[in-house]
Short mmCIF file of C-alpha atoms in Angstrom, two decimals:
data_model
loop_
_atom_site.label_atom_id
_atom_site.label_comp_id
_atom_site.label_asym_id
_atom_site.label_seq_id
_atom_site.Cartn_x
_atom_site.Cartn_y
_atom_site.Cartn_z
CA MET A 1 -8.43 25.95 -0.80
CA LYS A 2 -7.06 25.61 -4.30
CA LYS A 3 -3.59 25.48 -2.76
CA VAL A 4 -4.50 22.66 -0.46
CA VAL A 5 -6.23 20.80 -3.34
CA ASP A 6 -3.13 21.06 -5.48
CA ARG A 7 -0.99 19.70 -2.67
CA PHE A 8 -3.17 16.86 -1.86
CA ARG A 9 -3.22 15.97 -5.69
CA LYS A 10 0.66 16.05 -5.54
CA LEU A 11 0.47 13.61 -2.68
CA MET A 12 -1.70 11.31 -4.72
CA LEU A 13 0.68 11.49 -7.73
CA CYS A 14 3.67 10.35 -5.44
CA SER A 15 1.38 7.69 -4.08
CA PHE A 16 0.79 6.69 -7.76
CA LEU A 17 4.44 6.63 -8.25
CA THR A 18 5.09 4.28 -5.28
CA SER A 19 2.60 2.06 -6.82
CA ILE A 20 4.35 1.81 -10.04
CA LEU A 21 7.33 0.82 -7.96
CA ASP A 22 5.26 -2.01 -6.50
CA ILE A 23 4.38 -3.26 -9.98
CA ILE A 24 7.82 -3.15 -11.27
CA VAL A 25 9.27 -5.18 -8.41
CA GLY A 26 6.27 -7.51 -8.82
CA ILE A 27 7.22 -8.20 -12.25
CA LEU A 28 10.86 -8.56 -11.57
CA PHE A 29 9.80 -11.27 -8.97
CA ILE A 30 7.83 -12.91 -11.52
CA LEU A 31 10.42 -12.97 -14.33
CA TYR A 32 13.40 -13.65 -12.20
CA THR A 33 12.52 -16.36 -9.84
CA ASP A 34 16.11 -17.89 -9.83
CA VAL A 35 17.46 -14.58 -7.93
CA SER A 36 18.57 -15.60 -4.53
CA THR A 37 16.13 -15.54 -1.67
CA LYS A 38 18.27 -13.00 0.32
CA ILE A 39 18.02 -10.42 -2.56
CA CYS A 40 14.36 -10.91 -2.92
CA VAL A 41 13.73 -10.56 0.80
CA VAL A 42 15.97 -7.47 0.75
CA VAL A 43 14.25 -5.94 -2.07
CA LEU A 44 10.85 -6.58 -0.61
CA GLY A 45 11.94 -4.92 2.65
CA ALA A 46 13.16 -1.97 0.66
CA VAL A 47 9.86 -1.62 -1.07
CA ILE A 48 8.05 -1.89 2.37
CA LEU A 49 10.48 0.72 3.80
CA VAL A 50 9.87 3.25 0.92
CA HIS A 51 6.12 3.00 1.49
CA GLY A 52 6.65 3.51 5.27
CA LEU A 53 8.77 6.69 4.53
CA PHE A 54 6.22 8.03 2.01
CA TYR A 55 3.36 7.42 4.52
CA ILE A 56 5.46 9.43 7.31
CA ILE A 57 6.16 12.25 4.73
CA ARG A 58 2.38 12.16 3.67
CA TYR A 59 1.29 12.47 7.24
CA ILE A 60 3.75 15.55 7.99
CA TYR A 61 3.35 17.17 4.71
CA ASP A 62 1.21 20.48 4.80
CA GLY A 63 -0.85 19.56 8.05
CA LEU A 64 -3.24 17.27 5.99
CA GLY A 65 -1.92 14.43 8.23
CA THR A 66 -3.93 15.33 11.34
CA LYS A 67 -7.10 15.29 9.50
CA PHE A 68 -7.12 13.02 6.57
CA PHE A 69 -3.98 10.91 6.60
CA ALA A 70 -4.01 10.41 10.32
CA ILE A 71 -3.70 6.52 10.01
CA ASP A 72 -0.57 7.23 7.83
CA LEU A 73 1.57 7.80 11.07
CA ILE A 74 0.60 4.29 12.25
CA VAL A 75 0.90 2.88 8.90
CA GLY A 76 4.14 4.47 8.29
CA VAL A 77 5.86 3.61 11.40
CA ALA A 78 4.64 -0.05 11.13
CA ALA A 79 5.92 -0.26 7.44
CA ILE A 80 9.28 1.23 8.54
CA ILE A 81 9.71 -1.35 11.19
CA LEU A 82 8.54 -4.25 9.04
CA GLY A 83 10.74 -2.97 6.18
CA LEU A 84 13.87 -2.79 8.32
CA PHE A 85 13.17 -6.07 10.22
CA THR A 86 12.71 -7.60 6.69
CA ILE A 87 16.01 -6.29 5.30
CA PHE A 88 18.11 -7.04 8.39
CA SER A 89 16.37 -10.15 9.80
CA PRO A 90 18.29 -13.22 10.28
CA LEU A 91 15.25 -15.24 9.45
CA ASN A 92 15.51 -14.47 5.71
CA ALA A 93 14.47 -18.00 4.55
CA LEU A 94 11.98 -18.12 1.71
CA LYS A 95 9.26 -19.28 3.85
CA PHE A 96 9.61 -15.88 5.90
CA MET A 97 9.30 -13.96 2.92
CA GLY A 98 5.66 -14.80 2.74
CA VAL A 99 5.08 -13.65 6.23
CA TYR A 100 6.87 -10.44 5.73
CA PHE A 101 4.67 -9.59 2.80
CA CYS A 102 1.59 -10.74 4.53
CA GLY A 103 2.33 -8.12 7.23
CA TRP A 104 2.70 -5.39 4.74
CA LEU A 105 -0.56 -6.31 3.04
CA LEU A 106 -2.32 -6.66 6.20
CA VAL A 107 -1.28 -3.04 7.21
CA SER A 108 -1.96 -1.63 3.68
CA GLY A 109 -5.43 -3.29 3.85
CA VAL A 110 -6.28 -1.78 7.15
CA GLU A 111 -5.32 1.60 5.74
CA LYS A 112 -7.68 1.21 2.84
CA LEU A 113 -10.40 -0.04 5.31
CA TYR A 114 -10.01 2.99 7.33
CA TYR A 115 -10.42 5.29 4.40
CA GLY A 116 -13.60 3.35 3.37
CA TYR A 117 -14.92 3.87 6.86
CA LYS A 118 -14.28 7.49 6.80
CA PHE A 119 -15.97 7.95 3.29
CA MET A 120 -18.95 5.76 4.43
CA LYS A 121 -19.46 7.92 7.58
CA ALA A 122 -19.39 11.06 5.26
CA ASN A 123 -21.79 9.44 2.51
CA GLU A 124 -18.93 9.70 -0.12
CA ASP A 125 -19.77 7.72 -3.21
CA ILE A 126 -16.53 5.89 -3.46
CA TYR A 127 -16.62 4.10 -0.07
CA PRO A 128 -17.77 0.79 -1.35
CA LEU A 129 -14.85 0.59 -4.03
CA VAL A 130 -12.24 1.65 -1.47
CA THR A 131 -13.58 -0.65 1.09
CA PHE A 132 -13.67 -3.46 -1.39
CA ILE A 133 -10.11 -2.77 -2.25
CA GLY A 134 -9.17 -2.87 1.33
CA ILE A 135 -10.90 -6.30 1.73
CA LEU A 136 -9.06 -7.80 -1.27
CA THR A 137 -5.72 -6.61 0.07
CA VAL A 138 -6.46 -8.27 3.30
CA LEU A 139 -7.42 -11.43 1.55
CA MET A 140 -4.29 -11.30 -0.29
CA GLY A 141 -2.30 -11.04 2.91
CA VAL A 142 -4.04 -13.94 4.21
CA LEU A 143 -3.52 -16.04 1.11
CA VAL A 144 0.16 -15.24 0.91
CA SER A 145 0.61 -16.13 4.68
CA PHE A 146 -0.92 -19.58 4.10
CA ASN A 147 0.34 -20.19 0.35
CA PRO A 148 -2.28 -22.51 -0.73
CA PHE A 149 -0.62 -22.70 -4.00
CA LYS A 150 2.71 -24.29 -2.67
CA SER A 151 2.52 -27.19 -5.05
CA PHE A 152 2.68 -25.01 -8.27
CA MET A 153 3.81 -21.56 -7.21
CA LEU A 154 7.03 -20.23 -5.69
CA ILE A 155 6.57 -17.76 -3.06
CA THR A 156 8.44 -15.03 -5.09
CA ARG A 157 5.97 -15.64 -7.83
CA LEU A 158 2.95 -15.32 -5.57
CA THR A 159 4.59 -12.16 -3.88
CA GLY A 160 5.23 -10.77 -7.39
CA LEU A 161 1.56 -11.38 -8.42
CA PHE A 162 0.30 -9.87 -5.30
CA LEU A 163 2.60 -6.82 -5.54
CA ILE A 164 1.20 -6.26 -9.00
CA ALA A 165 -2.30 -6.44 -7.72
CA SER A 166 -1.68 -4.44 -4.67
CA GLY A 167 0.17 -1.86 -6.91
CA LEU A 168 -2.89 -1.77 -9.25
CA PHE A 169 -5.30 -1.33 -6.43
CA ASP A 170 -3.20 1.49 -4.95
CA ILE A 171 -3.09 3.20 -8.27
CA LEU A 172 -7.06 3.01 -8.52
CA SER A 173 -7.30 4.49 -5.00
CA SER A 174 -4.80 7.25 -5.75
CA MET A 175 -6.62 8.12 -8.99
CA LEU A 176 -9.94 8.09 -7.11
CA PHE A 177 -8.55 10.31 -4.30
CA ARG A 178 -6.83 12.61 -6.83
CA LYS A 179 -9.85 13.07 -8.97
CA ARG A 180 -12.18 13.67 -6.12
CA ALA A 181 -9.73 15.88 -4.18
CA LYS A 182 -12.13 18.78 -3.66
CA VAL A 183 -14.87 16.51 -2.28
CA ILE A 184 -12.49 14.54 0.03
CA LEU A 185 -11.02 17.51 1.39
CA GLN A 186 -14.48 19.04 2.10
CA ILE A 187 -15.09 15.91 4.02
CA ILE A 188 -11.99 16.35 6.33
CA LYS A 189 -12.68 20.02 7.11
#
């Protein structure tokens, strides 16, 4: 069991690192709004693609996928498709960047809601927080798709802010999962 817990914690550390990538890209989007739209869309697509690949690896890694990370197969495939479409899409105008990012946030939010539901069924103490993070992520997706802040905020800045927030939410989730690895692994047995 100790070996499985250690591997689970390593996965959560890798998840933490992908969240740091989100925060860095978010900061760059906020600081460098003059960068061309094409570059921003390709960078956003690459970030989504990296997440998708990580989800697939996390699903396959050490057999935990079929039990705990089952949704990661769906989320990973969706993120890879969305990431590739974002990178290679002929519709790479600035207004579509929000739509692409909305798709990613919705996929990510559904994943967190799934974990919140699993924890609620198991009476795990962290389910309200995980569910709340999922709801906030979905709400960010909806907000970025409508961009009610058009009058004063560029979509790249809004995407940057929400990338940072999403990265912070993911870090919080990863830290919770890592800290409670033994309890979480007991749930999925």
